[in-house]
PDB file of C-alpha atoms in Angstrom:
ATOM      1  CA  MET A  72     -43.965 -40.160 110.368  1.00 87.00           C
ATOM      2  CA  ARG A  73     -47.564 -39.148 111.133  1.00 88.00           C
ATOM      3  CA  MET A  74     -50.594 -41.448 111.194  1.00 94.00           C
ATOM      4  CA  GLY A  75     -48.558 -44.384 109.916  1.00 95.00           C
ATOM      5  CA  LYS A  76     -47.923 -42.792 106.532  1.00 96.00           C
ATOM      6  CA  LYS A  77     -44.547 -44.303 105.931  1.00 96.00           C
ATOM      7  CA  GLU A  78     -44.632 -43.735 102.174  1.00 96.00           C
ATOM      8  CA  LEU A  79     -45.077 -40.027 102.628  1.00 96.00           C
ATOM      9  CA  ALA A  80     -42.239 -39.843 105.161  1.00 95.00           C
ATOM     10  CA  ARG A  81     -40.033 -41.855 102.825  1.00 96.00           C
ATOM     11  CA  SER A  82     -40.751 -39.627  99.834  1.00 96.00           C
ATOM     12  CA  ILE A  83     -40.056 -36.475 101.874  1.00 96.00           C
ATOM     13  CA  MET A  84     -36.740 -37.885 103.053  1.00 95.00           C
ATOM     14  CA  ASP A  85     -35.813 -38.850  99.489  1.00 96.00           C
ATOM     15  CA  LYS A  86     -36.479 -35.309  98.302  1.00 96.00           C
ATOM     16  CA  THR A  87     -34.479 -33.935 101.245  1.00 96.00           C
ATOM     17  CA  PHE A  88     -31.512 -36.095 100.353  1.00 96.00           C
ATOM     18  CA  MET A  89     -31.822 -34.981  96.727  1.00 96.00           C
ATOM     19  CA  THR A  90     -31.584 -31.313  97.704  1.00 95.00           C
ATOM     20  CA  ILE A  91     -28.640 -32.021 100.037  1.00 96.00           C
ATOM     21  CA  LYS A  92     -26.831 -33.879  97.293  1.00 96.00           C
ATOM     22  CA  LYS A  93     -27.468 -31.098  94.793  1.00 96.00           C
ATOM     23  CA  VAL A  94     -26.189 -28.416  97.167  1.00 95.00           C
ATOM     24  CA  GLN A  95     -23.100 -30.393  98.077  1.00 95.00           C
ATOM     25  CA  LEU A  96     -22.334 -31.249  94.445  1.00 95.00           C
ATOM     26  CA  ALA A  97     -22.648 -27.582  93.512  1.00 95.00           C
ATOM     27  CA  LYS A  98     -20.115 -26.773  96.216  1.00 94.00           C
ATOM     28  CA  TYR A  99     -17.887 -29.584  94.994  1.00 94.00           C
ATOM     29  CA  TYR A 100     -17.780 -28.454  91.397  1.00 94.00           C
ATOM     30  CA  ASN A 101     -17.386 -24.801  92.309  1.00 93.00           C
ATOM     31  CA  THR A 102     -13.974 -25.348  93.848  1.00 91.00           C
ATOM     32  CA  GLN A 103     -10.978 -26.708  91.942  1.00 90.00           C
ATOM     33  CA  ASP A 104      -8.847 -27.045  95.082  1.00 90.00           C
ATOM     34  CA  PRO A 105      -8.464 -30.789  95.897  1.00 90.00           C
ATOM     35  CA  GLU A 106      -8.055 -30.058  99.622  1.00 91.00           C
ATOM     36  CA  GLU A 107     -11.374 -28.278  99.805  1.00 89.00           C
ATOM     37  CA  ARG A 108     -12.995 -30.964  97.684  1.00 91.00           C
ATOM     38  CA  ALA A 109     -11.844 -33.594 100.140  1.00 91.00           C
ATOM     39  CA  LYS A 110     -13.531 -31.706 102.972  1.00 90.00           C
ATOM     40  CA  ILE A 111     -16.955 -31.595 101.305  1.00 92.00           C
ATOM     41  CA  ILE A 112     -19.137 -34.519 102.358  1.00 92.00           C
ATOM     42  CA  LEU A 113     -21.316 -35.712  99.492  1.00 92.00           C
ATOM     43  CA  ASN A 114     -23.175 -38.524 101.240  1.00 94.00           C
ATOM     44  CA  PRO A 115     -26.451 -37.065 102.584  1.00 94.00           C
ATOM     45  CA  LEU A 116     -26.904 -39.850 105.129  1.00 95.00           C
ATOM     46  CA  GLU A 117     -23.510 -39.089 106.592  1.00 94.00           C
ATOM     47  CA  LEU A 118     -24.411 -35.407 106.758  1.00 95.00           C
ATOM     48  CA  LEU A 119     -27.673 -36.245 108.505  1.00 95.00           C
ATOM     49  CA  HIS A 120     -25.918 -38.333 111.141  1.00 96.00           C
ATOM     50  CA  LYS A 121     -23.375 -35.583 111.672  1.00 95.00           C
ATOM     51  CA  ALA A 122     -26.108 -32.958 111.952  1.00 95.00           C
ATOM     52  CA  VAL A 123     -28.009 -34.951 114.574  1.00 95.00           C
ATOM     53  CA  GLU A 124     -24.791 -35.599 116.477  1.00 93.00           C
ATOM     54  CA  ASN A 125     -23.913 -31.900 116.490  1.00 93.00           C
ATOM     55  CA  SER A 126     -27.317 -30.737 117.675  1.00 94.00           C
ATOM     56  CA  LYS A 127     -27.701 -33.119 120.604  1.00 93.00           C
ATOM     57  CA  PRO A 128     -27.945 -31.209 123.891  1.00 92.00           C
ATOM     58  CA  PHE A 129     -26.571 -32.908 126.991  1.00 88.00           C
ATOM     59  CA  LEU A 130     -28.075 -30.713 129.720  1.00 89.00           C
ATOM     60  CA  GLU A 131     -31.506 -29.224 130.181  1.00 90.00           C
ATOM     61  CA  THR A 132     -33.308 -27.286 132.901  1.00 90.00           C
ATOM     62  CA  THR A 133     -36.148 -28.879 134.800  1.00 87.00           C
ATOM     63  CA  PRO A 134     -38.422 -26.995 137.198  1.00 87.00           C
ATOM     64  CA  ILE A 135     -38.152 -28.068 140.828  1.00 82.00           C
ATOM     65  CA  LYS A 136     -40.423 -26.547 143.420  1.00 80.00           C
ATOM     66  CA  ARG A 137     -38.954 -25.871 146.833  1.00 77.00           C
ATOM     67  CA  GLY A 138     -40.428 -23.676 149.500  1.00 77.00           C
ATOM     68  CA  GLY A 139     -42.915 -21.979 147.242  1.00 83.00           C
ATOM     69  CA  HIS A 140     -40.325 -21.064 144.617  1.00 84.00           C
ATOM     70  CA  THR A 141     -39.862 -22.895 141.335  1.00 86.00           C
ATOM     71  CA  TYR A 142     -36.191 -23.195 140.426  1.00 86.00           C
ATOM     72  CA  GLN A 143     -34.840 -24.212 137.023  1.00 88.00           C
ATOM     73  CA  VAL A 144     -32.229 -26.832 137.866  1.00 86.00           C
ATOM     74  CA  PRO A 145     -29.822 -28.120 135.180  1.00 88.00           C
ATOM     75  CA  VAL A 146     -30.102 -31.848 134.757  1.00 86.00           C
ATOM     76  CA  PRO A 147     -28.463 -34.318 132.351  1.00 87.00           C
ATOM     77  CA  ILE A 148     -30.450 -35.834 129.466  1.00 89.00           C
ATOM     78  CA  ARG A 149     -30.646 -39.494 128.542  1.00 88.00           C
ATOM     79  CA  GLU A 150     -29.203 -40.706 125.224  1.00 89.00           C
ATOM     80  CA  ASN A 151     -32.567 -41.460 123.628  1.00 93.00           C
ATOM     81  CA  LYS A 152     -34.002 -38.130 124.613  1.00 95.00           C
ATOM     82  CA  GLN A 153     -30.927 -36.318 123.283  1.00 94.00           C
ATOM     83  CA  GLN A 154     -31.429 -37.854 119.872  1.00 96.00           C
ATOM     84  CA  ALA A 155     -35.179 -37.262 119.922  1.00 96.00           C
ATOM     85  CA  LEU A 156     -34.683 -33.589 120.795  1.00 95.00           C
ATOM     86  CA  ALA A 157     -32.077 -33.114 118.055  1.00 95.00           C
ATOM     87  CA  ILE A 158     -34.320 -34.645 115.382  1.00 95.00           C
ATOM     88  CA  LYS A 159     -37.361 -32.734 116.603  1.00 96.00           C
ATOM     89  CA  TRP A 160     -35.513 -29.418 116.474  1.00 96.00           C
ATOM     90  CA  LEU A 161     -34.223 -30.115 112.961  1.00 95.00           C
ATOM     91  CA  ILE A 162     -37.726 -30.840 111.700  1.00 94.00           C
ATOM     92  CA  GLU A 163     -39.166 -27.785 113.444  1.00 94.00           C
ATOM     93  CA  ALA A 164     -36.497 -25.590 111.907  1.00 94.00           C
ATOM     94  CA  GLY A 165     -37.436 -26.999 108.516  1.00 93.00           C
ATOM     95  CA  LYS A 166     -41.083 -26.169 109.098  1.00 92.00           C
ATOM     96  CA  GLU A 167     -40.471 -22.530 109.945  1.00 90.00           C
ATOM     97  CA  LYS A 168     -42.347 -19.995 107.916  1.00 83.00           C
ATOM     98  CA  ASP A 169     -40.767 -19.440 104.537  1.00 81.00           C
ATOM     99  CA  ASP A 170     -43.305 -19.157 101.753  1.00 79.00           C
ATOM    100  CA  ASP A 171     -40.881 -19.691  98.905  1.00 86.00           C
ATOM    101  CA  MET A 172     -39.277 -22.890 100.112  1.00 90.00           C
ATOM    102  CA  ARG A 173     -40.776 -26.348 100.349  1.00 93.00           C
ATOM    103  CA  PHE A 174     -40.249 -28.241 103.581  1.00 93.00           C
ATOM    104  CA  PHE A 175     -37.770 -30.716 102.140  1.00 94.00           C
ATOM    105  CA  VAL A 176     -35.642 -27.904 100.721  1.00 94.00           C
ATOM    106  CA  LYS A 177     -35.518 -25.960 103.981  1.00 94.00           C
ATOM    107  CA  PHE A 178     -34.974 -29.176 105.943  1.00 95.00           C
ATOM    108  CA  GLY A 179     -32.036 -30.028 103.675  1.00 95.00           C
ATOM    109  CA  TYR A 180     -30.447 -26.643 104.278  1.00 95.00           C
ATOM    110  CA  GLU A 181     -30.934 -26.974 108.029  1.00 94.00           C
ATOM    111  CA  ILE A 182     -29.248 -30.363 108.011  1.00 95.00           C
ATOM    112  CA  ILE A 183     -26.267 -29.014 106.096  1.00 95.00           C
ATOM    113  CA  ASP A 184     -26.016 -26.054 108.466  1.00 94.00           C
ATOM    114  CA  ALA A 185     -26.185 -28.237 111.549  1.00 95.00           C
ATOM    115  CA  ALA A 186     -23.553 -30.594 110.140  1.00 95.00           C
ATOM    116  CA  ASN A 187     -21.283 -27.581 109.681  1.00 93.00           C
ATOM    117  CA  GLY A 188     -21.914 -26.318 113.197  1.00 89.00           C
ATOM    118  CA  THR A 189     -23.974 -23.251 112.264  1.00 91.00           C
ATOM    119  CA  GLY A 190     -27.673 -22.515 111.878  1.00 92.00           C
ATOM    120  CA  LYS A 191     -30.811 -22.275 113.972  1.00 93.00           C
ATOM    121  CA  VAL A 192     -30.689 -25.678 115.621  1.00 95.00           C
ATOM    122  CA  ILE A 193     -27.150 -25.278 116.882  1.00 94.00           C
ATOM    123  CA  LYS A 194     -28.098 -21.836 118.154  1.00 94.00           C
ATOM    124  CA  LYS A 195     -31.046 -23.319 120.019  1.00 94.00           C
ATOM    125  CA  LYS A 196     -28.838 -25.941 121.599  1.00 94.00           C
ATOM    126  CA  VAL A 197     -26.250 -23.369 122.653  1.00 92.00           C
ATOM    127  CA  GLU A 198     -28.994 -21.219 124.192  1.00 92.00           C
ATOM    128  CA  LEU A 199     -30.201 -24.181 126.205  1.00 93.00           C
ATOM    129  CA  HIS A 200     -26.699 -24.838 127.484  1.00 91.00           C
ATOM    130  CA  LYS A 201     -26.295 -21.173 128.358  1.00 90.00           C
ATOM    131  CA  ARG A 202     -29.488 -21.294 130.389  1.00 91.00           C
ATOM    132  CA  CYS A 203     -28.145 -24.332 132.222  1.00 89.00           C
ATOM    133  CA  GLU A 204     -24.892 -22.544 132.902  1.00 88.00           C
ATOM    134  CA  ALA A 205     -26.745 -19.495 134.205  1.00 89.00           C
ATOM    135  CA  ASN A 206     -28.685 -21.693 136.621  1.00 88.00           C
ATOM    136  CA  ARG A 207     -25.758 -23.819 137.676  1.00 84.00           C
ATOM    137  CA  ALA A 208     -25.870 -22.469 141.233  1.00 83.00           C
ATOM    138  CA  TYR A 209     -29.115 -24.344 141.868  1.00 81.00           C
ATOM    139  CA  ALA A 210     -27.548 -27.647 140.927  1.00 79.00           C
ATOM    140  CA  HIS A 211     -25.316 -27.381 143.966  1.00 72.00           C
ATOM    141  CA  TYR A 212     -28.128 -27.130 146.450  1.00 63.00           C
ATOM    142  CA  ARG A 213     -28.423 -30.278 148.493  1.00 53.00           C
ATOM    143  CA  TRP A 214     -32.126 -30.856 148.058  1.00 54.00           C
ATOM    144  CA  SER A 215     -33.286 -32.877 151.002  1.00 42.00           C
TER     145      SER A 215
ATOM    146  CA  MET B 282     -53.051  -2.847 164.342  1.00 71.00           C
ATOM    147  CA  HIS B 283     -52.446  -4.226 167.812  1.00 72.00           C
ATOM    148  CA  THR B 284     -49.549  -2.630 169.598  1.00 73.00           C
ATOM    149  CA  THR B 285     -47.377  -4.508 172.052  1.00 72.00           C
ATOM    150  CA  GLU B 286     -49.220  -2.999 174.975  1.00 67.00           C
ATOM    151  CA  THR B 287     -52.581  -4.132 173.676  1.00 68.00           C
ATOM    152  CA  LEU B 288     -51.239  -7.571 172.974  1.00 66.00           C
ATOM    153  CA  LEU B 289     -49.811  -7.950 176.450  1.00 62.00           C
ATOM    154  CA  ARG B 290     -52.941  -6.688 178.149  1.00 63.00           C
ATOM    155  CA  ARG B 291     -54.960  -9.216 180.056  1.00 59.00           C
ATOM    156  CA  CYS B 292     -57.435 -10.950 177.784  1.00 58.00           C
ATOM    157  CA  TYR B 293     -60.064 -12.725 179.895  1.00 64.00           C
ATOM    158  CA  GLY B 294     -57.564 -12.327 182.668  1.00 67.00           C
ATOM    159  CA  ARG B 295     -54.999 -14.603 180.997  1.00 69.00           C
ATOM    160  CA  LEU B 296     -51.419 -13.619 180.245  1.00 69.00           C
ATOM    161  CA  PRO B 297     -48.758 -15.775 178.582  1.00 72.00           C
ATOM    162  CA  LEU B 298     -47.131 -18.141 181.045  1.00 75.00           C
ATOM    163  CA  GLN B 299     -44.118 -16.828 182.891  1.00 78.00           C
ATOM    164  CA  PRO B 300     -41.165 -19.207 183.205  1.00 79.00           C
ATOM    165  CA  ASN B 301     -41.871 -19.799 186.897  1.00 82.00           C
ATOM    166  CA  GLU B 302     -45.519 -20.627 186.164  1.00 78.00           C
ATOM    167  CA  ILE B 303     -45.009 -23.302 183.516  1.00 77.00           C
ATOM    168  CA  ASN B 304     -44.837 -26.156 186.057  1.00 82.00           C
ATOM    169  CA  LYS B 305     -48.146 -25.159 187.597  1.00 82.00           C
ATOM    170  CA  ILE B 306     -50.133 -26.455 184.613  1.00 80.00           C
ATOM    171  CA  PRO B 307     -50.514 -30.269 184.782  1.00 84.00           C
ATOM    172  CA  PHE B 308     -49.352 -32.187 181.715  1.00 83.00           C
ATOM    173  CA  LYS B 309     -52.084 -34.068 179.906  1.00 87.00           C
ATOM    174  CA  GLU B 310     -51.199 -36.956 177.619  1.00 88.00           C
ATOM    175  CA  GLN B 311     -53.260 -36.376 174.485  1.00 88.00           C
ATOM    176  CA  LEU B 312     -51.499 -38.921 172.235  1.00 85.00           C
ATOM    177  CA  PRO B 313     -49.680 -41.990 173.595  1.00 84.00           C
ATOM    178  CA  LEU B 314     -46.052 -41.310 174.474  1.00 85.00           C
ATOM    179  CA  GLN B 315     -44.798 -44.071 172.219  1.00 85.00           C
ATOM    180  CA  LEU B 316     -42.692 -44.173 169.075  1.00 85.00           C
ATOM    181  CA  LYS B 317     -44.021 -46.041 166.078  1.00 87.00           C
ATOM    182  CA  ASN B 318     -42.118 -48.965 164.609  1.00 88.00           C
ATOM    183  CA  SER B 319     -41.978 -47.387 161.175  1.00 88.00           C
ATOM    184  CA  VAL B 320     -41.190 -44.113 159.469  1.00 88.00           C
ATOM    185  CA  SER B 321     -43.599 -42.498 157.054  1.00 86.00           C
ATOM    186  CA  GLY B 322     -42.415 -42.342 153.443  1.00 80.00           C
ATOM    187  CA  LYS B 323     -44.350 -39.221 152.586  1.00 78.00           C
ATOM    188  CA  SER B 324     -41.473 -36.759 152.474  1.00 69.00           C
ATOM    189  CA  GLU B 325     -39.660 -37.424 149.193  1.00 61.00           C
ATOM    190  CA  LYS B 326     -35.902 -37.784 149.229  1.00 61.00           C
ATOM    191  CA  GLY B 327     -35.459 -35.129 146.579  1.00 57.00           C
ATOM    192  CA  VAL B 328     -33.324 -34.922 143.463  1.00 56.00           C
ATOM    193  CA  ASP B 329     -30.422 -37.341 143.527  1.00 67.00           C
ATOM    194  CA  LEU B 330     -27.371 -35.209 142.901  1.00 71.00           C
ATOM    195  CA  SER B 331     -24.177 -36.512 141.431  1.00 78.00           C
ATOM    196  CA  CYS B 332     -21.401 -35.487 139.060  1.00 82.00           C
ATOM    197  CA  LEU B 333     -21.527 -31.947 140.394  1.00 84.00           C
ATOM    198  CA  GLN B 334     -17.787 -31.518 140.169  1.00 85.00           C
ATOM    199  CA  GLU B 335     -17.725 -32.730 136.571  1.00 86.00           C
ATOM    200  CA  MET B 336     -20.588 -30.382 135.790  1.00 86.00           C
ATOM    201  CA  ALA B 337     -18.734 -27.453 137.363  1.00 86.00           C
ATOM    202  CA  VAL B 338     -15.584 -28.231 135.387  1.00 88.00           C
ATOM    203  CA  LEU B 339     -17.666 -28.535 132.224  1.00 88.00           C
ATOM    204  CA  PHE B 340     -19.356 -25.204 132.774  1.00 87.00           C
ATOM    205  CA  ALA B 341     -16.040 -23.498 133.441  1.00 88.00           C
ATOM    206  CA  CYS B 342     -14.635 -24.895 130.202  1.00 88.00           C
ATOM    207  CA  MET B 343     -17.729 -23.887 128.232  1.00 85.00           C
ATOM    208  CA  LYS B 344     -17.630 -20.365 129.540  1.00 85.00           C
ATOM    209  CA  THR B 345     -14.012 -19.833 128.564  1.00 87.00           C
ATOM    210  CA  ASN B 346     -14.558 -21.380 125.119  1.00 86.00           C
ATOM    211  CA  ASP B 347     -17.807 -19.522 124.400  1.00 82.00           C
ATOM    212  CA  PHE B 348     -19.893 -22.727 124.411  1.00 81.00           C
ATOM    213  CA  LYS B 349     -18.058 -24.334 121.520  1.00 80.00           C
ATOM    214  CA  GLU B 350     -18.316 -28.049 122.137  1.00 80.00           C
ATOM    215  CA  ALA B 351     -15.404 -28.990 119.911  1.00 80.00           C
ATOM    216  CA  LYS B 352     -12.962 -27.510 122.412  1.00 83.00           C
ATOM    217  CA  CYS B 353     -14.541 -29.083 125.493  1.00 84.00           C
ATOM    218  CA  SER B 354     -14.969 -32.595 124.132  1.00 86.00           C
ATOM    219  CA  GLN B 355     -12.937 -34.204 126.923  1.00 87.00           C
ATOM    220  CA  GLU B 356     -14.927 -32.570 129.712  1.00 88.00           C
ATOM    221  CA  ILE B 357     -18.180 -33.540 128.021  1.00 87.00           C
ATOM    222  CA  GLU B 358     -16.986 -37.125 127.770  1.00 87.00           C
ATOM    223  CA  THR B 359     -16.041 -37.313 131.441  1.00 89.00           C
ATOM    224  CA  TYR B 360     -19.382 -35.837 132.428  1.00 89.00           C
ATOM    225  CA  ASN B 361     -21.333 -38.285 130.302  1.00 87.00           C
ATOM    226  CA  LYS B 362     -19.282 -41.187 131.673  1.00 89.00           C
ATOM    227  CA  CYS B 363     -19.894 -40.046 135.243  1.00 90.00           C
ATOM    228  CA  HIS B 364     -23.616 -39.780 134.590  1.00 88.00           C
ATOM    229  CA  LYS B 365     -23.727 -43.204 132.982  1.00 88.00           C
ATOM    230  CA  GLU B 366     -21.919 -44.796 135.923  1.00 90.00           C
ATOM    231  CA  HIS B 367     -24.263 -43.050 138.316  1.00 88.00           C
ATOM    232  CA  THR B 368     -27.373 -44.377 136.581  1.00 87.00           C
ATOM    233  CA  GLU B 369     -25.950 -47.909 136.557  1.00 90.00           C
ATOM    234  CA  ARG B 370     -25.119 -47.705 140.263  1.00 88.00           C
ATOM    235  CA  LYS B 371     -28.610 -46.466 141.007  1.00 85.00           C
ATOM    236  CA  LYS B 372     -30.128 -49.323 139.028  1.00 88.00           C
ATOM    237  CA  LEU B 373     -28.025 -51.900 140.904  1.00 87.00           C
ATOM    238  CA  ALA B 374     -28.909 -50.336 144.243  1.00 79.00           C
ATOM    239  CA  LYS B 375     -32.591 -50.478 143.391  1.00 80.00           C
ATOM    240  CA  GLN B 376     -32.314 -54.139 142.340  1.00 84.00           C
ATOM    241  CA  ARG B 377     -30.494 -54.977 145.568  1.00 79.00           C
ATOM    242  CA  GLU B 378     -33.147 -53.207 147.606  1.00 73.00           C
ATOM    243  CA  GLU B 379     -36.010 -54.941 145.850  1.00 75.00           C
ATOM    244  CA  SER B 380     -34.417 -58.361 146.239  1.00 77.00           C
ATOM    245  CA  GLY B 381     -34.916 -57.893 149.975  1.00 67.00           C
ATOM    246  CA  GLN B 382     -31.309 -58.000 151.111  1.00 66.00           C
ATOM    247  CA  ILE B 383     -30.330 -56.576 154.453  1.00 61.00           C
ATOM    248  CA  VAL B 384     -29.151 -52.994 154.617  1.00 59.00           C
ATOM    249  CA  MET B 385     -25.602 -52.819 153.300  1.00 63.00           C
ATOM    250  CA  SER B 386     -22.891 -50.617 154.777  1.00 61.00           C
ATOM    251  CA  HIS B 387     -24.577 -47.403 153.804  1.00 61.00           C
ATOM    252  CA  ASP B 388     -23.983 -43.817 154.765  1.00 63.00           C
ATOM    253  CA  ALA B 389     -25.610 -43.818 158.190  1.00 65.00           C
ATOM    254  CA  ARG B 390     -26.963 -40.318 157.793  1.00 70.00           C
ATOM    255  CA  ASN B 391     -28.868 -40.850 154.570  1.00 71.00           C
ATOM    256  CA  LEU B 392     -30.913 -44.011 154.951  1.00 75.00           C
ATOM    257  CA  THR B 393     -34.055 -44.380 152.906  1.00 75.00           C
ATOM    258  CA  THR B 394     -37.435 -44.984 154.522  1.00 80.00           C
ATOM    259  CA  LYS B 395     -37.316 -48.608 153.421  1.00 78.00           C
ATOM    260  CA  GLN B 396     -33.971 -49.214 155.096  1.00 79.00           C
ATOM    261  CA  LEU B 397     -35.044 -47.393 158.240  1.00 83.00           C
ATOM    262  CA  ASN B 398     -38.196 -49.478 158.474  1.00 86.00           C
ATOM    263  CA  GLN B 399     -36.173 -52.670 158.052  1.00 83.00           C
ATOM    264  CA  LEU B 400     -33.899 -51.710 160.919  1.00 85.00           C
ATOM    265  CA  LEU B 401     -36.749 -50.590 163.155  1.00 88.00           C
ATOM    266  CA  SER B 402     -38.717 -53.763 162.548  1.00 88.00           C
ATOM    267  CA  LYS B 403     -35.742 -55.781 163.769  1.00 88.00           C
ATOM    268  CA  HIS B 404     -35.862 -54.078 167.191  1.00 88.00           C
ATOM    269  CA  PRO B 405     -39.502 -53.179 167.674  1.00 87.00           C
ATOM    270  CA  GLN B 406     -41.044 -51.424 170.575  1.00 85.00           C
ATOM    271  CA  PHE B 407     -43.964 -53.327 172.044  1.00 82.00           C
ATOM    272  CA  ASN B 408     -46.564 -50.631 172.123  1.00 74.00           C
ATOM    273  CA  GLU B 409     -49.674 -52.550 173.142  1.00 69.00           C
ATOM    274  CA  LYS B 410     -51.654 -51.013 175.953  1.00 62.00           C
ATOM    275  CA  LEU B 411     -51.414 -53.072 179.074  1.00 52.00           C
TER     276      LEU B 411
END
C-alpha cells in the first residue's frame, strides 16, 4: 500500500486473485484426470501463502569490514524480514517490464509460479543462497 | 631509494642503539606507571558467531541437492531452531547483564568490557599521587 491508499491496494489484490482463479480453473477443466485435479489448488489465498512461504530466504550476505577488506559474510535472517523480502520480491517481479500485461496479471502469474517452485522469485532466492554458500568460508572466521 | 649502507650511515653522528648501549640511556617516565581501574569499550566485540556447524551441514546438503529446499527441510529446520535458541539466549544474557547481577560463571577468556569493569572495580588500584 502506498500513501495510505488502501482501496487501491485492495482493488489490485482482488484483480490479482481473479486472474489466479481464472488460470487455475482453466487448468482444472483442461484435465479430466481426478488425480491431477486434486493437485490443483483453486484457492488464490492459499496459493499466495504458499508462494510467500516458498520464496522466503533464510540466509543473506552482509558486508563486514576487517583490516581494510570488506567481506560478504553469510548471516541468518529474522522471520519478519524473511516474509518482507519474499513479498517485496514477488511485487517487484510483477512490476517488471512487460508492455502487454497489467501488473495484477503478471503478479498473479508470479504467485502461481512461486507456489509451484519455479519462476523469477525462486531463482532470485536460490541465487542468494548460492552466494551465501560461496562465501561460507568467511562465516568461520572468529571475528574478534 | 636509500640503500642499507646509506641508512646505516651516521646521521648527525647517531646510530641505532646497540644491545650493550641500551642501558646507558636513562628511562624517563612520561606517563604514570599505573594501570587504570577500567577497560575502554571502544574496540567492538565483533559478530557473534553461532550455529556454524548447523550452517556447514546445511550448506553441504544444499550443494549435493542443487539448492532444492524440499530435500533439505530437516537441516533447514535444525538451523532455524539453533538460531532461534541463540537469539533467546542472547536476549536473556542481555537482560541479566542490565539487571546488574554479578558476573556469572562465564568463559574466562571472553569477558565483555562491562564484566571486566565490574571485576576491576571490586579490586581497585589506588592510583592517587602521594
